[in-house]
XYZ file of C-alpha atoms in Angstrom:
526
model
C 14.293 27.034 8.840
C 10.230 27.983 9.379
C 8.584 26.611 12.304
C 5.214 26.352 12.846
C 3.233 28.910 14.571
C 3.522 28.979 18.628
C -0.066 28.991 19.523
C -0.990 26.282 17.124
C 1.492 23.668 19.187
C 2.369 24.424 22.519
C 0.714 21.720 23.487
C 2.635 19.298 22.219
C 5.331 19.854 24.681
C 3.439 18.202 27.320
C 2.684 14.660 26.019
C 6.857 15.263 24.666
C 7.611 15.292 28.592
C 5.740 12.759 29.573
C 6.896 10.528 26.976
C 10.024 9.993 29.144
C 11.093 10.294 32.841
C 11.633 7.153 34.764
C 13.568 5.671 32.118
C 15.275 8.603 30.844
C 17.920 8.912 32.220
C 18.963 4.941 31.800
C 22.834 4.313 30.301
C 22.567 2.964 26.863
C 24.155 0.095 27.810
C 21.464 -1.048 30.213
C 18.905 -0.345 27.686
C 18.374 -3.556 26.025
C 18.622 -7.272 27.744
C 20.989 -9.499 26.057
C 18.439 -11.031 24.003
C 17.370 -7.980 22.147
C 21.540 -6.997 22.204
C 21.754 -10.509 20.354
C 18.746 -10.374 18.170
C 19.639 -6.751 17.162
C 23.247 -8.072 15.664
C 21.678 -11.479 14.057
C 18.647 -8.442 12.315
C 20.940 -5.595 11.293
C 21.180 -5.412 7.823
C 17.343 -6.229 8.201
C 16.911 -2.758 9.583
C 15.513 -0.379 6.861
C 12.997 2.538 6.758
C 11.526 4.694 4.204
C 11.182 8.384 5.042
C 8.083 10.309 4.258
C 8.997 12.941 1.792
C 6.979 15.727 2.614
C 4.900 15.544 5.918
C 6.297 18.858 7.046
C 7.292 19.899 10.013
C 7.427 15.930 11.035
C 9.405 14.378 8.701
C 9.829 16.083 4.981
C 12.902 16.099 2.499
C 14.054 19.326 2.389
C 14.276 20.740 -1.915
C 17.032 23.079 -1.127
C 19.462 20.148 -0.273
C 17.768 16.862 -1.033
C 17.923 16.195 2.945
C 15.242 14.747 5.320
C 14.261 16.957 8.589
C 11.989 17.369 10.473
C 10.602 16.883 13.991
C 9.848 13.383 13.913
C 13.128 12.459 11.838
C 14.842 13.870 14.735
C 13.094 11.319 17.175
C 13.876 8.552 15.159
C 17.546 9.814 15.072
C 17.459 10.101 18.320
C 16.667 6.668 19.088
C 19.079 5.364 16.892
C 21.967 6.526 18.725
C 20.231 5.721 22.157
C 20.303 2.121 20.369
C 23.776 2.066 18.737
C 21.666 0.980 15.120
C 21.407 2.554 12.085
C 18.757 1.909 10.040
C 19.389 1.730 6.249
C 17.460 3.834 4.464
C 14.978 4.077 1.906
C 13.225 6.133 -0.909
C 9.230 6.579 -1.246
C 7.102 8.475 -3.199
C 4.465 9.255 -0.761
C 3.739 7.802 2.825
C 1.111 5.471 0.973
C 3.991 3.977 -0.673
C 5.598 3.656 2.359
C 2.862 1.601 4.721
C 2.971 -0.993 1.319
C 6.643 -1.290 1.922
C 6.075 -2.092 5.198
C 2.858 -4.542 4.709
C 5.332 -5.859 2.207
C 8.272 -6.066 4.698
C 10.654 -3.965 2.317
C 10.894 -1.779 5.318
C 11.004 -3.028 9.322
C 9.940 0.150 10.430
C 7.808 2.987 9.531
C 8.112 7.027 11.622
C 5.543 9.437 12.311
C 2.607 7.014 12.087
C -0.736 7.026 14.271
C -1.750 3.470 14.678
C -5.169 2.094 13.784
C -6.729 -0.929 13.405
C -5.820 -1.988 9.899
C -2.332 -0.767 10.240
C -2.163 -2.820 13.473
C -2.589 -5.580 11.264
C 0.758 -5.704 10.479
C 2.650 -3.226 12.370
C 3.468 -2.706 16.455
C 3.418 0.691 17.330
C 5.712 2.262 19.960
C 3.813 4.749 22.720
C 3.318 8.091 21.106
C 6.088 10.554 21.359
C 3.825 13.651 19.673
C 0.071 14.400 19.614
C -1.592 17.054 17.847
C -5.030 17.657 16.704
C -6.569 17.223 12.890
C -8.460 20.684 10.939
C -9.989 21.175 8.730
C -9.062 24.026 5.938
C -11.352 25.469 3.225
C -10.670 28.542 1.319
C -11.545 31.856 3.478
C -14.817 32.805 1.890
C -16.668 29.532 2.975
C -18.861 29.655 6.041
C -20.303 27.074 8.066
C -17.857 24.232 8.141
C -16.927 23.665 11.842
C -16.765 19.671 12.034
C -16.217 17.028 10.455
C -20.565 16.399 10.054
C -20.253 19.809 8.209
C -18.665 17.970 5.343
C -21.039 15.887 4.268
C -21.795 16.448 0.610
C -18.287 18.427 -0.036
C -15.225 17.180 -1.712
C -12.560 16.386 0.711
C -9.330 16.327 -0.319
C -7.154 13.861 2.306
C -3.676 12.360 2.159
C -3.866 8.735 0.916
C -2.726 6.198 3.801
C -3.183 9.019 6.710
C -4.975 7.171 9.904
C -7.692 10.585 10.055
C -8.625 9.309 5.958
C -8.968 6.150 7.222
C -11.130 7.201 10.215
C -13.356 9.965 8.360
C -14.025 7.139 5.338
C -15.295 4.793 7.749
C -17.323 7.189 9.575
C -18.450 9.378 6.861
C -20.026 7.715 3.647
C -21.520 10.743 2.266
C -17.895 12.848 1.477
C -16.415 13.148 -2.010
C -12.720 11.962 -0.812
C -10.025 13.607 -3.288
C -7.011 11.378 -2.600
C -4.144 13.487 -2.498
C -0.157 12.370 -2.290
C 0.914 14.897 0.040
C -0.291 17.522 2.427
C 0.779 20.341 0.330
C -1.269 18.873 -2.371
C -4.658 18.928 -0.250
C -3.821 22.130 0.594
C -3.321 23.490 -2.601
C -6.565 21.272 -3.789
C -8.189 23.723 -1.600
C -6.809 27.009 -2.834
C -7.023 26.263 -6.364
C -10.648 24.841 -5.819
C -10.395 21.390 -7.054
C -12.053 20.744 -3.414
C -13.915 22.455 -1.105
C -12.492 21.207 2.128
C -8.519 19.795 3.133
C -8.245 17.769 6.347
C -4.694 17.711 7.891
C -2.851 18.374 11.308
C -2.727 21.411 12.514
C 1.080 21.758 12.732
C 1.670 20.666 9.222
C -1.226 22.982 7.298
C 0.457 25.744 9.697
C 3.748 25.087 8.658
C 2.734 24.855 4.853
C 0.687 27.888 4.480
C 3.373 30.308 5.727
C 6.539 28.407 3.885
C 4.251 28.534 0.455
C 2.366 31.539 1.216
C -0.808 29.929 0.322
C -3.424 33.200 1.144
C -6.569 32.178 0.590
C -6.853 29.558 3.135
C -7.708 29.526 6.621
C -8.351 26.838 9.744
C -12.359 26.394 9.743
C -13.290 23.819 12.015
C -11.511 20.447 13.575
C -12.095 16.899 13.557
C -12.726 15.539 16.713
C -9.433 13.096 16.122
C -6.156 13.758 17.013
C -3.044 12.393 15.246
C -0.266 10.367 17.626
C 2.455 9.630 16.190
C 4.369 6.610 16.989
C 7.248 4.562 15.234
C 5.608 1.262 14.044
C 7.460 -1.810 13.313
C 6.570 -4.987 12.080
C 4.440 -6.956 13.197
C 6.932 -10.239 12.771
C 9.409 -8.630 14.917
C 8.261 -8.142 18.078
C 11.501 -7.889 19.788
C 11.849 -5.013 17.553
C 9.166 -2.911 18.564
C 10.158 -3.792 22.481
C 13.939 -2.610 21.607
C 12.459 0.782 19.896
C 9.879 1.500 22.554
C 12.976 1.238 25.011
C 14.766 3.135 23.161
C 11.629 6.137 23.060
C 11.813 5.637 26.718
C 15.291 6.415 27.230
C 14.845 9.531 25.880
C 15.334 12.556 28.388
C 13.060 15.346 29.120
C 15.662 17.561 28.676
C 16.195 16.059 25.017
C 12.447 16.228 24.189
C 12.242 19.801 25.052
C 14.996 20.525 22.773
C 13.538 18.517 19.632
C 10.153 19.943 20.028
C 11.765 23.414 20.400
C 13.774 23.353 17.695
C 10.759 22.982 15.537
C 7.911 24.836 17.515
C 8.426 29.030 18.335
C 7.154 28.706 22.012
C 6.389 32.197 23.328
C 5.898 31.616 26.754
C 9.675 29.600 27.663
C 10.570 28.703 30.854
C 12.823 31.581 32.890
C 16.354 29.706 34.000
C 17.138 29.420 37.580
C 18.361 32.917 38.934
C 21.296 31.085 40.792
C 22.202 28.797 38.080
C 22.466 32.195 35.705
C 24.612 34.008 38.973
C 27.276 31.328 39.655
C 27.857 31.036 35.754
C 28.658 34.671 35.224
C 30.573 34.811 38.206
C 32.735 32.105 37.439
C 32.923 33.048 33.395
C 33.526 36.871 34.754
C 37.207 35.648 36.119
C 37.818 35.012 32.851
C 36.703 37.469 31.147
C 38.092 40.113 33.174
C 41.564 38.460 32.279
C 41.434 38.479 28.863
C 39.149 42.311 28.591
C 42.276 44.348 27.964
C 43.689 42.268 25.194
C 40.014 41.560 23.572
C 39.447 45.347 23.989
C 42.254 46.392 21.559
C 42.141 43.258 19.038
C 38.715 44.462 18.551
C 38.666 47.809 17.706
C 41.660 46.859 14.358
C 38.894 43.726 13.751
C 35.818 46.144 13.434
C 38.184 48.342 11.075
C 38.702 45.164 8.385
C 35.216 44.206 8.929
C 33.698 47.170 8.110
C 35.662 48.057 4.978
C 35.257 44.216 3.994
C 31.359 44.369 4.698
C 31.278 47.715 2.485
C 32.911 46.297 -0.256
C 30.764 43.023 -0.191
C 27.590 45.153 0.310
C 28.155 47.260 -2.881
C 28.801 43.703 -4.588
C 25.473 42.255 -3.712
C 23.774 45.486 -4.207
C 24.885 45.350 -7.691
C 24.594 42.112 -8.367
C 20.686 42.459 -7.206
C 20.250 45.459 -9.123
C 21.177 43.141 -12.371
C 19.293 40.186 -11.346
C 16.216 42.711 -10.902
C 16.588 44.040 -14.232
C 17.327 40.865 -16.155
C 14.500 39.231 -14.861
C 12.521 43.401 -15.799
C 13.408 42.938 -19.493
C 12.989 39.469 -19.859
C 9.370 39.523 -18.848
C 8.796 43.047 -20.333
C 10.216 41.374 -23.768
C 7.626 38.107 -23.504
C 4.685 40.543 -22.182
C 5.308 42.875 -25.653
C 5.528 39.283 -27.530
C 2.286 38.619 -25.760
C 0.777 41.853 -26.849
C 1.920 41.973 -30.467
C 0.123 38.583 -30.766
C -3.059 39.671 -29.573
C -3.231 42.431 -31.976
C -2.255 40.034 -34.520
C -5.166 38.038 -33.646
C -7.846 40.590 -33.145
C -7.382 41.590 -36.887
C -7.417 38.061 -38.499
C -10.121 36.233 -39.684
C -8.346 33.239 -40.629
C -9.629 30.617 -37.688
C -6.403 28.376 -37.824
C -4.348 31.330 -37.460
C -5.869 32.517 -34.502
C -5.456 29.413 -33.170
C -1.809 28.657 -33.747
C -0.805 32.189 -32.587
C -3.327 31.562 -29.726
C -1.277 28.210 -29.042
C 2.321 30.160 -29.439
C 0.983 32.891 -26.412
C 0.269 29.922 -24.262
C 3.618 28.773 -24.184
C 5.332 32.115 -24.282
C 3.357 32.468 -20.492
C 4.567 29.651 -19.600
C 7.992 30.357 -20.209
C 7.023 33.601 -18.209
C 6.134 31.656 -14.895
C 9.270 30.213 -14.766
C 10.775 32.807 -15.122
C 8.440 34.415 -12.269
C 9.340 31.294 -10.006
C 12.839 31.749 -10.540
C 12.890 35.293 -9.662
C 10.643 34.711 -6.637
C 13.248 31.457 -5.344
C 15.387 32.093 -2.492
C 18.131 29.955 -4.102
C 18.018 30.142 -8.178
C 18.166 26.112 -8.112
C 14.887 24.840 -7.987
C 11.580 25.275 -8.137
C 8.226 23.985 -6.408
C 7.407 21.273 -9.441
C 3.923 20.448 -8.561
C 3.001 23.898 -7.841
C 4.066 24.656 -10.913
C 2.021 21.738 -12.514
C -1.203 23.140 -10.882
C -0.239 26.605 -12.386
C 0.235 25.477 -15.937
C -2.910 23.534 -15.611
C -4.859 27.087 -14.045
C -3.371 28.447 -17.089
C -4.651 26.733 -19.523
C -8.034 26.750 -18.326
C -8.398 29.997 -18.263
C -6.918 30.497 -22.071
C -9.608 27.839 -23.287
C -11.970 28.760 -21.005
C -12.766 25.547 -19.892
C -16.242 25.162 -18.081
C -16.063 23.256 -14.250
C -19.490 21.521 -15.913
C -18.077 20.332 -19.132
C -14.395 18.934 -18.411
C -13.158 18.269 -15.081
C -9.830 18.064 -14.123
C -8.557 15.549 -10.867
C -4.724 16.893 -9.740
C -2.657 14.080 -8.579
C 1.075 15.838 -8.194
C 3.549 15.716 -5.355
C 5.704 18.215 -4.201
C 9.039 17.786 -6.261
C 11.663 19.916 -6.758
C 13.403 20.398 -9.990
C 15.818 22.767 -11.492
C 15.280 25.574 -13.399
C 17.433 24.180 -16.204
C 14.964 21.477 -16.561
C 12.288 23.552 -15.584
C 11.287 25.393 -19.409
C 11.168 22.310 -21.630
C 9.183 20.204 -18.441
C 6.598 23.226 -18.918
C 6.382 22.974 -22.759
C 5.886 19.916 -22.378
C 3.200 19.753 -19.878
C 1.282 22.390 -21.548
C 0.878 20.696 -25.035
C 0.197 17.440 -23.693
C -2.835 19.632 -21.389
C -4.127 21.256 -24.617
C -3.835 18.553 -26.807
C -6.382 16.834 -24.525
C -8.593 20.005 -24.472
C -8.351 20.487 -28.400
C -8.785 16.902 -29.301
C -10.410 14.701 -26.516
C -13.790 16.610 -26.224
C -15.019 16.945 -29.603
C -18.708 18.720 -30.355
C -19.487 19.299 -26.048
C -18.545 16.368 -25.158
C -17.924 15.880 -20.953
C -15.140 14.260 -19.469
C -12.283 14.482 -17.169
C -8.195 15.460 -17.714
C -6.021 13.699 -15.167
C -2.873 15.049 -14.520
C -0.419 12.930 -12.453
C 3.146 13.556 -11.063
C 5.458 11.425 -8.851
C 8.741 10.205 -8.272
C 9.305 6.971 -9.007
C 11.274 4.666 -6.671
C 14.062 4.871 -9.265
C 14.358 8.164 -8.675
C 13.032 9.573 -12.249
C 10.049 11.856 -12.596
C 7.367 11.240 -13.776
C 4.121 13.054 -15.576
C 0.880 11.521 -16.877
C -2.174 13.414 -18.762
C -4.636 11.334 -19.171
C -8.311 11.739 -20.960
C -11.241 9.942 -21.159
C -12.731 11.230 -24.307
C -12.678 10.013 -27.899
C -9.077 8.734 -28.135
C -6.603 9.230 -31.364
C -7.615 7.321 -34.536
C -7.239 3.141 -34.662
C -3.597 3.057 -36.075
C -2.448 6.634 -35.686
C 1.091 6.902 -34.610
C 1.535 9.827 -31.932
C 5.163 9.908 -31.679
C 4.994 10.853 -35.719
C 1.704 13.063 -35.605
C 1.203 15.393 -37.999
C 0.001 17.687 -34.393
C 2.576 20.266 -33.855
C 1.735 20.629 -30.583
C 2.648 16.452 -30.310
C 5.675 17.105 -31.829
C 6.805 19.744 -30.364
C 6.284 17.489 -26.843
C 8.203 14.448 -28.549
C 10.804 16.181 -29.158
C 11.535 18.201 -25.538
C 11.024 14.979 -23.984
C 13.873 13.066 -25.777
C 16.250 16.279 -26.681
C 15.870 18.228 -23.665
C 14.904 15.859 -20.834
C 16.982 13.385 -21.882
C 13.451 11.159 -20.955
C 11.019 8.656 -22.806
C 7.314 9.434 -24.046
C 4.789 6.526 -24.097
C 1.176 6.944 -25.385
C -1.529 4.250 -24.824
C -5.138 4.890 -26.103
C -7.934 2.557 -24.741
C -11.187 5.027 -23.367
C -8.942 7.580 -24.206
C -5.223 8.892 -24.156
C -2.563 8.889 -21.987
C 0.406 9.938 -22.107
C 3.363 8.957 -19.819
C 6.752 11.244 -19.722
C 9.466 9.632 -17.427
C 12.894 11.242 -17.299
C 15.957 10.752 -14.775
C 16.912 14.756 -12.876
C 19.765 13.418 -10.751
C 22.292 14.318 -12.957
C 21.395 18.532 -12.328
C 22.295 19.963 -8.788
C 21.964 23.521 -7.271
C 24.644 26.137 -8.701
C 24.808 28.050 -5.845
């Protein structure tokens, strides 16, 4: 597990402690009056909650097991066995998603959430249990951004439905907002250089950058705005928000200390009492001393089995590594002399469709190279990052069609996904000629425009990807699934043979294309 950095969130330890200490150390039983007992057992199966997928180190789902974690989730756990309730819960793409659930009432209570005015409208918010401050992150060769009046005239990229968008759009008319899904994805907006500027908390762009090892980014400034998070409830249930703000309350200080640390490094911890630490070794010391002799001998034969068993398993790994390293050696030397045969080919031909095609073929042999990359570069062989790997594909092809910023803009809207590497090379082929069909076709004789490139889970649970142009469109009548475009075909098929997915095309101011196909059925291998 990665925690964020110490001197980042100290701090947040002392609004933890204060959070609770009168009524912390209550009996559950005397927690709620027998009202709120009865109401909670006439409500229960109206008790649901959606968590927020990836607003790491609060509350994220983790890709290596499909769990949620985080800091916050651990609150909310927390109060739900103060409470004796379990909330049912609930999938969302995106916290977004997850404040329309509420304003909806598909969910009665939403985590990690800073209240403002026009979520106030229809949620009660419990007293804060965390607060942390709001940055702001631009890449580490821009100067002069300190506050939030030093982005005026810059694109911003912010999470959609975060209380500090909310409060910068009211306050600042004169920022280019770049909505993003997640924090990861402002964060990456930033590196990649779809925007110039990322506003987030602290803990969570702390958090991200080391676990994605995102270099080129650094803390610039701050927004005068701190986040304070809550767990808000509807509006139409007050007793509910009375029962869960008891149930905050009747948290210990002791138990706050130990969420918060299990998340946060601190380096400067609290020294136990010296007599506390002198009567527990005294007392453990009787036993110890009875059981030395016997422990004494028992270990020495134990160290003897572990150490030939730990050789044995050490020269298995180290083999095993060896082969995985030169596997992965070979199969990228192989694609990189592929690579290089082609561009001989092509500096020698003068046939302009030729160059073309085999210019087409190279792009998709690279991008059967980065998966391979990410696969070699995963901790787990499972899964990889999918909308990191959507922003790399799309980097990619910009630079092979050397695509000018001024002439066709491009507007990223991907979440955080993973997705395994079985599914991984035909999702790629497929992204990439659905990119550079758009390039090739949409923009005809200069023409400006922009390429959207979307990617989400859908409440379902299937993925989905949409490129979308605004350029010239496909001819009145002409029937993408059967185009005479290779590059088309070539995406038709993948979608339906090796996704196991569906393809849909619409063409009004444009294209787009919409690939939706169902990944629960492929899990981890190791």
């Amino acid at each position: 597990m990665r925690q964020a950095r110490p001197t980042a969130l100290a701090s947040l330890l002392a609004l933890a402690l204060c959070a609770s200490c009168a009524a912390g150390l209550r009996e559950p039983s005397a927690l709620l009056s027998a009202e709120e007992s009865a109401w909670l057992e006439a409500h229960r199966d109206e008790l649901a909650y959606a968590p927020d997928p990836a607003y790491a180190p609060f509350e994220f789902t983790d890709a290596s097991d499909g769990r949620t974690k985080g800091l916050a989730y651990d609150y909310f756990a927390l109060v739900e066995k103060k409470l004796g309730i379990r909330f049912r819960r609930l999938r969302a793409p995106s916290f977004a998603r997850i404040l329309e659930m509420a304003e909806a009432g598909e969910v009665s209570a939403v985590n990690a959430a800073t209240a403002t005015p026009e979520r106030s409208e229809y949620l009660l918010f419990t007293r804060p249990f965390i607060e942390v401050k709001n940055v702001i992150v631009t890449r580490k060769s821009a100067r002069g951004v300190r506050g939030a009046a030093d982005l005026a005239g810059l694109r911003v990229s912010m999470v959609e439905g975060y209380a500090v968008t909310e409060y910068l759009s009211e306050r600042l008319g004169d920022i280019d907002r770049v909505l993003a899904s997640s924090d990861l994805q402002a964060l990456l907006d930033v590196a990649y250089g779809v925007s110039d500027a990322a506003v987030l908390d602290l803990a969570t762009a702390s958090y991200l950058v080391e676990s994605e090892g995102i270099s080129n980014i650094s803390v610039s400034g701050e927004v005068d705005y701190p986040i304070r998070l809550s767990i808000g409830s509807r509006k139409d249930m007050p007793e509910l928000n009375s029962i869960l703000s008891k149930g905050i309350a009747a948290i210990s200080p002791r138990e706050h200390v130990e969420i918060v640390r299990k998340w946060i490094n601190l380096e400067n911890e609290a020294a136990l009492d010296r007599r506390e630490v002198a009567l527990a070794l005294a007392v453990g010391g009787l036993g110890l001393l009875a059981v030395a002799c016997l422990a004494v001998a028992w270990n020495v034969q134990l160290k003897r089995q572990i150490a030939v068993r730990t050789a044995h398993l050490d020269e298995a790994l180290a083999y095993k590594e060896a082969l995985l390293h030169e596997l992965f050696h070979r199969t990228r030397n192989n694609m990189q002399v592929i690579i290089s045969m082609i561009d001989l080919r092509v500096g020698i031909m003068d046939d302009t469709e030729a160059r073309r095609s085999l210019g087409e073929l190279q792009g998709r042999i690279r991008t059967m190279a980065m998966v391979e990359q990410r696969m070699y570069e995963s901790n787990d062989l499972s899964s990889l990052d999918l909308g990191r790997f959507v922003i790399e594909v799309v980097q990619l092809l910009i630079q092979l069609k050397s695509v000018k910023p001024d002439a066709i803009r491009f507007e990223l809207d991907v979440q955080a996904l993973p997705l395994v590497f079985d599914l991984a090379v035909p999702f790629g082929l497929v992204l990439y000629e659905l990119v550079d069909n758009a390039l090739t076709y949409a923009f005809p004789a200069g023409r400006t425009g922009v390429v959207r490139v979307g990617l989400r889970r859908l409440e379902t649970g299937s993925v989905e990807l949409v490129v979308a142009d605004d350029g010239v469109g496909p001819p009145p009548g002409m029937d993408l699934r059967n185009s005479p475009c290779l590059g088309m075909q070539v995406a038709v098929s993948l979608v339906e043979s090796q996704l196991g997915g569906t393809i849909e095309f619409s063409g009004e101011g444009g294209l787009r294309c919409a690939v939706r196909f169902d990944d629960s059925g492929y899990g981890p291998r190791v």
